[in-house]
Amino acid sequence: MPKKSKYRLEVLLRMKERAKRAAELALARAIKALEEEKEKLRKLEDKKKEIRMKREKARTEMREKVASGQSRIKESQFHLNYMLKLEDDEKAVDKEIEEQKEALATATDKLKRARRDYVDAATELNTMEKHKELWSKKERHALSALENKQMNELAGTVHQMNRLRANG
């Protein structure tokens, strides 16, 4: 019986499997990075809301003090400085939000690229696996044909030997 042949592209198949696993990991990392960027953006937006609420609260408190006549000039100056600082803080947070939106867009692009790479790697692996299946099927068919040929030859030889015995 002939020796079973080995799939000649087995090394390439293993490489494709490793590439698919690496693409899966890269995709998972890209998804995690995107989620982290979204979370950072959410925190910055919350921080901006908090600053706005502080400004409104401070404005309301000062209005009440001025209306009731309890406000002093020095307090008014402190209040104006505090309001200016809150305004500056809000502008700084706005700038951070814009930068974070850019980082989010970059993370989204990386995720798209990782997803495409994963799909490509999975497709290549599937193609290689199908090729191996077809090769295996072809090998089994060739082996079966060879075994049938050998069995026919053996049967022919046995038949001839039996005829020679019967005649002899």
Short mmCIF file of N, CA and C in Angstrom, two decimals:
data_model
loop_
_atom_site.label_atom_id
_atom_site.label_comp_id
_atom_site.label_asym_id
_atom_site.label_seq_id
_atom_site.Cartn_x
_atom_site.Cartn_y
_atom_site.Cartn_z
N MET A 1 0.84 -1.17 0.00
CA MET A 1 0.00 0.00 0.00
C MET A 1 0.90 1.25 0.00
N PRO A 2 0.62 2.23 -0.85
CA PRO A 2 1.48 3.41 -0.94
C PRO A 2 1.39 4.28 0.31
N LYS A 3 2.49 4.95 0.57
CA LYS A 3 2.56 5.84 1.73
C LYS A 3 1.68 7.06 1.49
N LYS A 4 0.94 7.46 2.55
CA LYS A 4 0.05 8.61 2.43
C LYS A 4 0.92 9.87 2.32
N SER A 5 0.65 10.69 1.30
CA SER A 5 1.46 11.89 1.09
C SER A 5 1.01 13.01 2.02
N LYS A 6 1.95 13.89 2.31
CA LYS A 6 1.70 15.00 3.22
C LYS A 6 1.29 16.23 2.40
N TYR A 7 0.36 17.04 2.98
CA TYR A 7 -0.09 18.26 2.32
C TYR A 7 1.10 19.21 2.21
N ARG A 8 1.44 19.57 1.00
CA ARG A 8 2.65 20.36 0.78
C ARG A 8 2.53 21.82 1.21
N LEU A 9 1.33 22.31 1.42
CA LEU A 9 1.13 23.70 1.83
C LEU A 9 0.76 23.82 3.31
N GLU A 10 1.08 22.79 4.09
CA GLU A 10 0.74 22.79 5.51
C GLU A 10 1.37 23.98 6.25
N VAL A 11 2.61 24.30 5.91
CA VAL A 11 3.30 25.42 6.56
C VAL A 11 2.56 26.73 6.26
N LEU A 12 2.15 26.90 5.02
CA LEU A 12 1.41 28.10 4.63
C LEU A 12 0.07 28.17 5.36
N LEU A 13 -0.57 27.01 5.50
CA LEU A 13 -1.85 26.95 6.23
C LEU A 13 -1.65 27.39 7.68
N ARG A 14 -0.59 26.91 8.32
CA ARG A 14 -0.30 27.32 9.70
C ARG A 14 -0.03 28.82 9.79
N MET A 15 0.68 29.34 8.79
CA MET A 15 0.96 30.78 8.76
C MET A 15 -0.35 31.58 8.66
N LYS A 16 -1.27 31.10 7.85
CA LYS A 16 -2.56 31.78 7.69
C LYS A 16 -3.35 31.71 9.00
N GLU A 17 -3.26 30.59 9.71
CA GLU A 17 -3.95 30.48 11.00
C GLU A 17 -3.37 31.48 12.00
N ARG A 18 -2.04 31.59 12.03
CA ARG A 18 -1.40 32.54 12.93
C ARG A 18 -1.76 33.98 12.57
N ALA A 19 -1.81 34.25 11.26
CA ALA A 19 -2.17 35.60 10.80
C ALA A 19 -3.61 35.93 11.21
N LYS A 20 -4.49 34.94 11.14
CA LYS A 20 -5.88 35.18 11.54
C LYS A 20 -5.95 35.46 13.05
N ARG A 21 -5.22 34.68 13.84
CA ARG A 21 -5.22 34.91 15.30
C ARG A 21 -4.67 36.30 15.62
N ALA A 22 -3.59 36.67 14.93
CA ALA A 22 -3.00 38.00 15.15
C ALA A 22 -4.00 39.10 14.77
N ALA A 23 -4.72 38.88 13.68
CA ALA A 23 -5.73 39.87 13.25
C ALA A 23 -6.88 39.95 14.26
N GLU A 24 -7.24 38.80 14.84
CA GLU A 24 -8.28 38.79 15.88
C GLU A 24 -7.85 39.63 17.08
N LEU A 25 -6.60 39.43 17.50
CA LEU A 25 -6.07 40.19 18.65
C LEU A 25 -6.01 41.69 18.33
N ALA A 26 -5.57 42.01 17.13
CA ALA A 26 -5.49 43.43 16.74
C ALA A 26 -6.89 44.04 16.71
N LEU A 27 -7.86 43.28 16.23
CA LEU A 27 -9.24 43.76 16.20
C LEU A 27 -9.76 43.99 17.62
N ALA A 28 -9.48 43.05 18.51
CA ALA A 28 -9.92 43.20 19.91
C ALA A 28 -9.29 44.43 20.54
N ARG A 29 -7.99 44.64 20.27
CA ARG A 29 -7.31 45.81 20.82
C ARG A 29 -7.91 47.11 20.26
N ALA A 30 -8.22 47.10 18.97
CA ALA A 30 -8.79 48.29 18.34
C ALA A 30 -10.18 48.60 18.91
N ILE A 31 -10.97 47.56 19.16
CA ILE A 31 -12.30 47.76 19.76
C ILE A 31 -12.14 48.34 21.16
N LYS A 32 -11.21 47.79 21.93
CA LYS A 32 -10.98 48.27 23.30
C LYS A 32 -10.50 49.72 23.27
N ALA A 33 -9.59 50.04 22.37
CA ALA A 33 -9.06 51.42 22.27
C ALA A 33 -10.18 52.39 21.91
N LEU A 34 -11.07 51.98 21.00
CA LEU A 34 -12.18 52.84 20.61
C LEU A 34 -13.10 53.10 21.80
N GLU A 35 -13.38 52.05 22.55
CA GLU A 35 -14.24 52.21 23.73
C GLU A 35 -13.60 53.15 24.75
N GLU A 36 -12.28 53.03 24.93
CA GLU A 36 -11.57 53.91 25.86
C GLU A 36 -11.64 55.37 25.40
N GLU A 37 -11.49 55.58 24.10
CA GLU A 37 -11.57 56.95 23.56
C GLU A 37 -12.97 57.52 23.74
N LYS A 38 -13.99 56.68 23.54
CA LYS A 38 -15.37 57.14 23.75
C LYS A 38 -15.60 57.51 25.21
N GLU A 39 -15.03 56.72 26.10
CA GLU A 39 -15.18 56.99 27.53
C GLU A 39 -14.50 58.30 27.92
N LYS A 40 -13.31 58.53 27.36
CA LYS A 40 -12.60 59.79 27.64
C LYS A 40 -13.44 60.99 27.16
N LEU A 41 -14.02 60.85 25.97
CA LEU A 41 -14.84 61.93 25.43
C LEU A 41 -16.06 62.17 26.33
N ARG A 42 -16.68 61.11 26.78
CA ARG A 42 -17.85 61.23 27.65
C ARG A 42 -17.46 61.96 28.95
N LYS A 43 -16.31 61.60 29.51
CA LYS A 43 -15.85 62.25 30.75
C LYS A 43 -15.59 63.75 30.53
N LEU A 44 -14.99 64.08 29.39
CA LEU A 44 -14.73 65.49 29.10
C LEU A 44 -16.04 66.27 28.93
N GLU A 45 -17.01 65.65 28.27
CA GLU A 45 -18.30 66.33 28.11
C GLU A 45 -18.99 66.50 29.45
N ASP A 46 -18.86 65.51 30.33
CA ASP A 46 -19.41 65.64 31.69
C ASP A 46 -18.72 66.77 32.45
N LYS A 47 -17.41 66.86 32.27
CA LYS A 47 -16.64 67.91 32.93
C LYS A 47 -17.11 69.29 32.45
N LYS A 48 -17.38 69.40 31.15
CA LYS A 48 -17.85 70.67 30.58
C LYS A 48 -19.22 71.02 31.17
N LYS A 49 -20.10 70.03 31.28
CA LYS A 49 -21.43 70.28 31.87
C LYS A 49 -21.29 70.76 33.31
N GLU A 50 -20.36 70.14 34.03
CA GLU A 50 -20.13 70.51 35.43
C GLU A 50 -19.65 71.96 35.54
N ILE A 51 -18.76 72.37 34.67
CA ILE A 51 -18.26 73.75 34.67
C ILE A 51 -19.40 74.72 34.36
N ARG A 52 -20.23 74.38 33.38
CA ARG A 52 -21.37 75.24 33.04
C ARG A 52 -22.33 75.38 34.23
N MET A 53 -22.55 74.25 34.92
CA MET A 53 -23.44 74.30 36.08
C MET A 53 -22.84 75.19 37.17
N LYS A 54 -21.53 75.11 37.38
CA LYS A 54 -20.86 75.97 38.37
C LYS A 54 -21.01 77.44 37.99
N ARG A 55 -20.85 77.75 36.70
CA ARG A 55 -20.99 79.13 36.24
C ARG A 55 -22.41 79.64 36.49
N GLU A 56 -23.39 78.84 36.16
CA GLU A 56 -24.78 79.24 36.36
C GLU A 56 -25.08 79.44 37.85
N LYS A 57 -24.58 78.51 38.66
CA LYS A 57 -24.82 78.61 40.11
C LYS A 57 -24.17 79.87 40.67
N ALA A 58 -22.93 80.14 40.27
CA ALA A 58 -22.21 81.33 40.74
C ALA A 58 -22.92 82.60 40.27
N ARG A 59 -23.38 82.60 39.04
CA ARG A 59 -24.08 83.76 38.49
C ARG A 59 -25.37 84.02 39.29
N THR A 60 -26.11 82.95 39.56
CA THR A 60 -27.36 83.07 40.31
C THR A 60 -27.10 83.58 41.73
N GLU A 61 -26.08 83.02 42.38
CA GLU A 61 -25.75 83.46 43.75
C GLU A 61 -25.39 84.94 43.79
N MET A 62 -24.60 85.37 42.81
CA MET A 62 -24.18 86.77 42.78
C MET A 62 -25.37 87.68 42.51
N ARG A 63 -26.26 87.27 41.61
CA ARG A 63 -27.45 88.05 41.33
C ARG A 63 -28.28 88.25 42.60
N GLU A 64 -28.42 87.15 43.36
CA GLU A 64 -29.20 87.22 44.59
C GLU A 64 -28.55 88.16 45.61
N LYS A 65 -27.22 88.11 45.71
CA LYS A 65 -26.51 88.98 46.65
C LYS A 65 -26.65 90.44 46.23
N VAL A 66 -26.51 90.71 44.93
CA VAL A 66 -26.62 92.08 44.45
C VAL A 66 -28.04 92.58 44.65
N ALA A 67 -29.03 91.73 44.37
CA ALA A 67 -30.44 92.13 44.51
C ALA A 67 -30.79 92.41 45.97
N SER A 68 -30.22 91.67 46.88
CA SER A 68 -30.53 91.86 48.29
C SER A 68 -29.65 92.93 48.94
N GLY A 69 -28.64 93.39 48.21
CA GLY A 69 -27.77 94.43 48.73
C GLY A 69 -26.66 93.91 49.63
N GLN A 70 -26.40 92.62 49.64
CA GLN A 70 -25.37 92.05 50.51
C GLN A 70 -23.99 92.02 49.85
N SER A 71 -23.92 92.35 48.61
CA SER A 71 -22.67 92.24 47.86
C SER A 71 -21.75 93.43 48.15
N ARG A 72 -20.47 93.14 48.30
CA ARG A 72 -19.47 94.18 48.48
C ARG A 72 -18.62 94.25 47.22
N ILE A 73 -17.93 95.33 47.04
CA ILE A 73 -17.12 95.54 45.83
C ILE A 73 -16.03 94.48 45.72
N LYS A 74 -15.40 94.18 46.82
CA LYS A 74 -14.31 93.18 46.81
C LYS A 74 -14.88 91.81 46.40
N GLU A 75 -16.05 91.48 46.95
CA GLU A 75 -16.69 90.20 46.58
C GLU A 75 -17.03 90.18 45.10
N SER A 76 -17.48 91.29 44.57
CA SER A 76 -17.81 91.36 43.15
C SER A 76 -16.58 91.10 42.29
N GLN A 77 -15.45 91.66 42.71
CA GLN A 77 -14.21 91.44 41.96
C GLN A 77 -13.79 89.97 42.02
N PHE A 78 -13.88 89.36 43.21
CA PHE A 78 -13.59 87.93 43.34
C PHE A 78 -14.51 87.11 42.45
N HIS A 79 -15.76 87.50 42.46
CA HIS A 79 -16.76 86.77 41.67
C HIS A 79 -16.45 86.87 40.17
N LEU A 80 -16.12 88.09 39.73
CA LEU A 80 -15.77 88.25 38.30
C LEU A 80 -14.55 87.43 37.93
N ASN A 81 -13.54 87.42 38.79
CA ASN A 81 -12.34 86.61 38.53
C ASN A 81 -12.69 85.11 38.48
N TYR A 82 -13.54 84.70 39.40
CA TYR A 82 -13.99 83.29 39.43
C TYR A 82 -14.73 82.95 38.14
N MET A 83 -15.59 83.84 37.68
CA MET A 83 -16.35 83.61 36.44
C MET A 83 -15.41 83.53 35.23
N LEU A 84 -14.41 84.42 35.22
CA LEU A 84 -13.42 84.38 34.13
C LEU A 84 -12.64 83.08 34.13
N LYS A 85 -12.28 82.62 35.32
CA LYS A 85 -11.55 81.36 35.42
C LYS A 85 -12.41 80.19 34.94
N LEU A 86 -13.69 80.19 35.31
CA LEU A 86 -14.59 79.13 34.84
C LEU A 86 -14.74 79.17 33.33
N GLU A 87 -14.79 80.39 32.78
CA GLU A 87 -14.89 80.53 31.33
C GLU A 87 -13.64 79.98 30.65
N ASP A 88 -12.48 80.30 31.22
CA ASP A 88 -11.22 79.77 30.68
C ASP A 88 -11.18 78.24 30.78
N ASP A 89 -11.64 77.74 31.91
CA ASP A 89 -11.69 76.28 32.09
C ASP A 89 -12.58 75.63 31.02
N GLU A 90 -13.71 76.27 30.76
CA GLU A 90 -14.64 75.72 29.76
C GLU A 90 -14.00 75.73 28.37
N LYS A 91 -13.29 76.80 28.06
CA LYS A 91 -12.60 76.87 26.75
C LYS A 91 -11.52 75.79 26.65
N ALA A 92 -10.80 75.57 27.75
CA ALA A 92 -9.76 74.53 27.76
C ALA A 92 -10.39 73.15 27.57
N VAL A 93 -11.53 72.92 28.22
CA VAL A 93 -12.21 71.63 28.06
C VAL A 93 -12.74 71.49 26.64
N ASP A 94 -13.23 72.58 26.05
CA ASP A 94 -13.68 72.54 24.65
C ASP A 94 -12.53 72.11 23.73
N LYS A 95 -11.35 72.67 24.00
CA LYS A 95 -10.18 72.30 23.18
C LYS A 95 -9.85 70.82 23.37
N GLU A 96 -9.90 70.35 24.63
CA GLU A 96 -9.64 68.93 24.90
C GLU A 96 -10.68 68.05 24.20
N ILE A 97 -11.93 68.50 24.19
CA ILE A 97 -12.99 67.73 23.53
C ILE A 97 -12.71 67.61 22.04
N GLU A 98 -12.29 68.70 21.42
CA GLU A 98 -11.97 68.66 19.99
C GLU A 98 -10.81 67.69 19.72
N GLU A 99 -9.78 67.75 20.56
CA GLU A 99 -8.64 66.83 20.42
C GLU A 99 -9.09 65.39 20.62
N GLN A 100 -10.00 65.19 21.57
CA GLN A 100 -10.49 63.84 21.84
C GLN A 100 -11.33 63.33 20.68
N LYS A 101 -12.08 64.22 20.05
CA LYS A 101 -12.87 63.81 18.88
C LYS A 101 -11.95 63.37 17.75
N GLU A 102 -10.81 64.05 17.59
CA GLU A 102 -9.84 63.64 16.59
C GLU A 102 -9.26 62.27 16.94
N ALA A 103 -8.95 62.07 18.22
CA ALA A 103 -8.43 60.78 18.67
C ALA A 103 -9.47 59.68 18.44
N LEU A 104 -10.73 60.01 18.66
CA LEU A 104 -11.82 59.06 18.44
C LEU A 104 -11.92 58.70 16.96
N ALA A 105 -11.78 59.70 16.09
CA ALA A 105 -11.82 59.44 14.65
C ALA A 105 -10.65 58.54 14.23
N THR A 106 -9.48 58.79 14.80
CA THR A 106 -8.31 57.96 14.51
C THR A 106 -8.55 56.52 14.97
N ALA A 107 -9.10 56.38 16.17
CA ALA A 107 -9.39 55.04 16.70
C ALA A 107 -10.43 54.33 15.84
N THR A 108 -11.39 55.07 15.33
CA THR A 108 -12.41 54.49 14.45
C THR A 108 -11.77 54.00 13.15
N ASP A 109 -10.85 54.80 12.60
CA ASP A 109 -10.15 54.39 11.38
C ASP A 109 -9.32 53.13 11.63
N LYS A 110 -8.64 53.09 12.78
CA LYS A 110 -7.84 51.90 13.12
C LYS A 110 -8.74 50.68 13.26
N LEU A 111 -9.91 50.86 13.84
CA LEU A 111 -10.86 49.75 13.98
C LEU A 111 -11.31 49.26 12.61
N LYS A 112 -11.62 50.17 11.71
CA LYS A 112 -12.03 49.77 10.35
C LYS A 112 -10.93 48.98 9.67
N ARG A 113 -9.69 49.47 9.82
CA ARG A 113 -8.54 48.79 9.21
C ARG A 113 -8.36 47.40 9.82
N ALA A 114 -8.47 47.31 11.14
CA ALA A 114 -8.30 46.02 11.83
C ALA A 114 -9.41 45.05 11.43
N ARG A 115 -10.61 45.57 11.28
CA ARG A 115 -11.74 44.72 10.86
C ARG A 115 -11.50 44.19 9.44
N ARG A 116 -11.04 45.07 8.56
CA ARG A 116 -10.76 44.66 7.18
C ARG A 116 -9.63 43.62 7.15
N ASP A 117 -8.58 43.85 7.95
CA ASP A 117 -7.47 42.90 8.01
C ASP A 117 -7.94 41.54 8.52
N TYR A 118 -8.82 41.57 9.52
CA TYR A 118 -9.35 40.31 10.07
C TYR A 118 -10.16 39.57 9.01
N VAL A 119 -11.01 40.29 8.30
CA VAL A 119 -11.83 39.65 7.26
C VAL A 119 -10.93 39.06 6.18
N ASP A 120 -9.90 39.80 5.79
CA ASP A 120 -8.96 39.30 4.78
C ASP A 120 -8.25 38.04 5.27
N ALA A 121 -7.78 38.06 6.51
CA ALA A 121 -7.06 36.90 7.07
C ALA A 121 -7.99 35.70 7.17
N ALA A 122 -9.23 35.92 7.60
CA ALA A 122 -10.18 34.82 7.71
C ALA A 122 -10.51 34.25 6.34
N THR A 123 -10.65 35.11 5.35
CA THR A 123 -10.93 34.66 3.98
C THR A 123 -9.77 33.84 3.43
N GLU A 124 -8.56 34.33 3.66
CA GLU A 124 -7.37 33.59 3.18
C GLU A 124 -7.28 32.22 3.86
N LEU A 125 -7.54 32.18 5.15
CA LEU A 125 -7.50 30.90 5.87
C LEU A 125 -8.56 29.95 5.34
N ASN A 126 -9.78 30.46 5.14
CA ASN A 126 -10.84 29.61 4.60
C ASN A 126 -10.47 29.06 3.23
N THR A 127 -9.87 29.90 2.41
CA THR A 127 -9.44 29.46 1.08
C THR A 127 -8.42 28.34 1.20
N MET A 128 -7.45 28.52 2.10
CA MET A 128 -6.43 27.48 2.29
C MET A 128 -7.05 26.19 2.83
N GLU A 129 -7.99 26.31 3.75
CA GLU A 129 -8.64 25.11 4.30
C GLU A 129 -9.44 24.37 3.23
N LYS A 130 -10.12 25.12 2.37
CA LYS A 130 -10.87 24.49 1.28
C LYS A 130 -9.91 23.80 0.31
N HIS A 131 -8.78 24.47 0.06
CA HIS A 131 -7.78 23.87 -0.83
C HIS A 131 -7.28 22.56 -0.24
N LYS A 132 -7.02 22.55 1.06
CA LYS A 132 -6.55 21.33 1.72
C LYS A 132 -7.61 20.24 1.64
N GLU A 133 -8.88 20.62 1.86
CA GLU A 133 -9.98 19.65 1.76
C GLU A 133 -10.04 19.04 0.37
N LEU A 134 -9.97 19.89 -0.66
CA LEU A 134 -10.02 19.39 -2.04
C LEU A 134 -8.82 18.50 -2.33
N TRP A 135 -7.65 18.92 -1.85
CA TRP A 135 -6.44 18.10 -2.05
C TRP A 135 -6.62 16.75 -1.37
N SER A 136 -7.13 16.76 -0.15
CA SER A 136 -7.34 15.52 0.60
C SER A 136 -8.33 14.61 -0.11
N LYS A 137 -9.39 15.20 -0.61
CA LYS A 137 -10.40 14.42 -1.35
C LYS A 137 -9.77 13.81 -2.61
N LYS A 138 -8.97 14.60 -3.30
CA LYS A 138 -8.30 14.13 -4.51
C LYS A 138 -7.33 12.99 -4.18
N GLU A 139 -6.60 13.14 -3.06
CA GLU A 139 -5.66 12.10 -2.63
C GLU A 139 -6.41 10.80 -2.30
N ARG A 140 -7.54 10.93 -1.58
CA ARG A 140 -8.33 9.73 -1.25
C ARG A 140 -8.83 9.05 -2.52
N HIS A 141 -9.27 9.87 -3.46
CA HIS A 141 -9.77 9.33 -4.73
C HIS A 141 -8.63 8.62 -5.48
N ALA A 142 -7.46 9.24 -5.54
CA ALA A 142 -6.33 8.63 -6.23
C ALA A 142 -5.91 7.35 -5.53
N LEU A 143 -5.88 7.36 -4.21
CA LEU A 143 -5.52 6.17 -3.43
C LEU A 143 -6.53 5.06 -3.66
N SER A 144 -7.79 5.42 -3.66
CA SER A 144 -8.84 4.43 -3.90
C SER A 144 -8.71 3.83 -5.30
N ALA A 145 -8.42 4.68 -6.29
CA ALA A 145 -8.24 4.20 -7.66
C ALA A 145 -7.04 3.26 -7.75
N LEU A 146 -5.96 3.59 -7.06
CA LEU A 146 -4.77 2.74 -7.06
C LEU A 146 -5.06 1.40 -6.39
N GLU A 147 -5.77 1.46 -5.25
CA GLU A 147 -6.13 0.21 -4.57
C GLU A 147 -7.02 -0.66 -5.45
N ASN A 148 -7.96 -0.04 -6.15
CA ASN A 148 -8.83 -0.80 -7.06
C ASN A 148 -8.02 -1.44 -8.17
N LYS A 149 -7.06 -0.72 -8.72
CA LYS A 149 -6.22 -1.24 -9.78
C LYS A 149 -5.41 -2.45 -9.27
N GLN A 150 -4.82 -2.29 -8.07
CA GLN A 150 -4.03 -3.38 -7.50
C GLN A 150 -4.91 -4.59 -7.20
N MET A 151 -6.11 -4.34 -6.69
CA MET A 151 -7.03 -5.46 -6.41
C MET A 151 -7.43 -6.17 -7.70
N ASN A 152 -7.66 -5.41 -8.77
CA ASN A 152 -8.01 -6.02 -10.06
C ASN A 152 -6.85 -6.87 -10.59
N GLU A 153 -5.63 -6.33 -10.46
CA GLU A 153 -4.46 -7.09 -10.90
C GLU A 153 -4.31 -8.37 -10.08
N LEU A 154 -4.51 -8.27 -8.76
CA LEU A 154 -4.42 -9.43 -7.88
C LEU A 154 -5.49 -10.46 -8.24
N ALA A 155 -6.69 -9.96 -8.48
CA ALA A 155 -7.79 -10.87 -8.84
C ALA A 155 -7.48 -11.56 -10.17
N GLY A 156 -6.90 -10.80 -11.11
CA GLY A 156 -6.53 -11.40 -12.40
C GLY A 156 -5.46 -12.46 -12.24
N THR A 157 -4.49 -12.20 -11.39
CA THR A 157 -3.42 -13.16 -11.14
C THR A 157 -3.97 -14.41 -10.49
N VAL A 158 -4.82 -14.27 -9.49
CA VAL A 158 -5.44 -15.42 -8.81
C VAL A 158 -6.26 -16.22 -9.80
N HIS A 159 -6.98 -15.53 -10.68
CA HIS A 159 -7.80 -16.21 -11.67
C HIS A 159 -6.92 -17.02 -12.62
N GLN A 160 -5.81 -16.43 -13.07
CA GLN A 160 -4.92 -17.15 -13.98
C GLN A 160 -4.30 -18.35 -13.28
N MET A 161 -3.92 -18.19 -12.01
CA MET A 161 -3.33 -19.32 -11.29
C MET A 161 -4.33 -20.44 -11.12
N ASN A 162 -5.57 -20.08 -10.85
CA ASN A 162 -6.62 -21.09 -10.72
C ASN A 162 -6.85 -21.80 -12.06
N ARG A 163 -6.79 -21.10 -13.16
CA ARG A 163 -6.97 -21.72 -14.49
C ARG A 163 -5.82 -22.67 -14.80
N LEU A 164 -4.62 -22.25 -14.45
CA LEU A 164 -3.46 -23.10 -14.72
C LEU A 164 -3.54 -24.37 -13.88
N ARG A 165 -3.98 -24.28 -12.65
CA ARG A 165 -4.14 -25.46 -11.80
C ARG A 165 -5.20 -26.38 -12.36
N ALA A 166 -6.29 -25.74 -12.81
CA ALA A 166 -7.40 -26.58 -13.33
C ALA A 166 -6.98 -27.27 -14.62
N ASN A 167 -6.16 -26.68 -15.44
CA ASN A 167 -5.72 -27.27 -16.71
C ASN A 167 -4.54 -28.21 -16.51
N GLY A 168 -3.78 -27.98 -15.50
CA GLY A 168 -2.53 -28.66 -15.31
C GLY A 168 -2.56 -29.95 -14.68
#
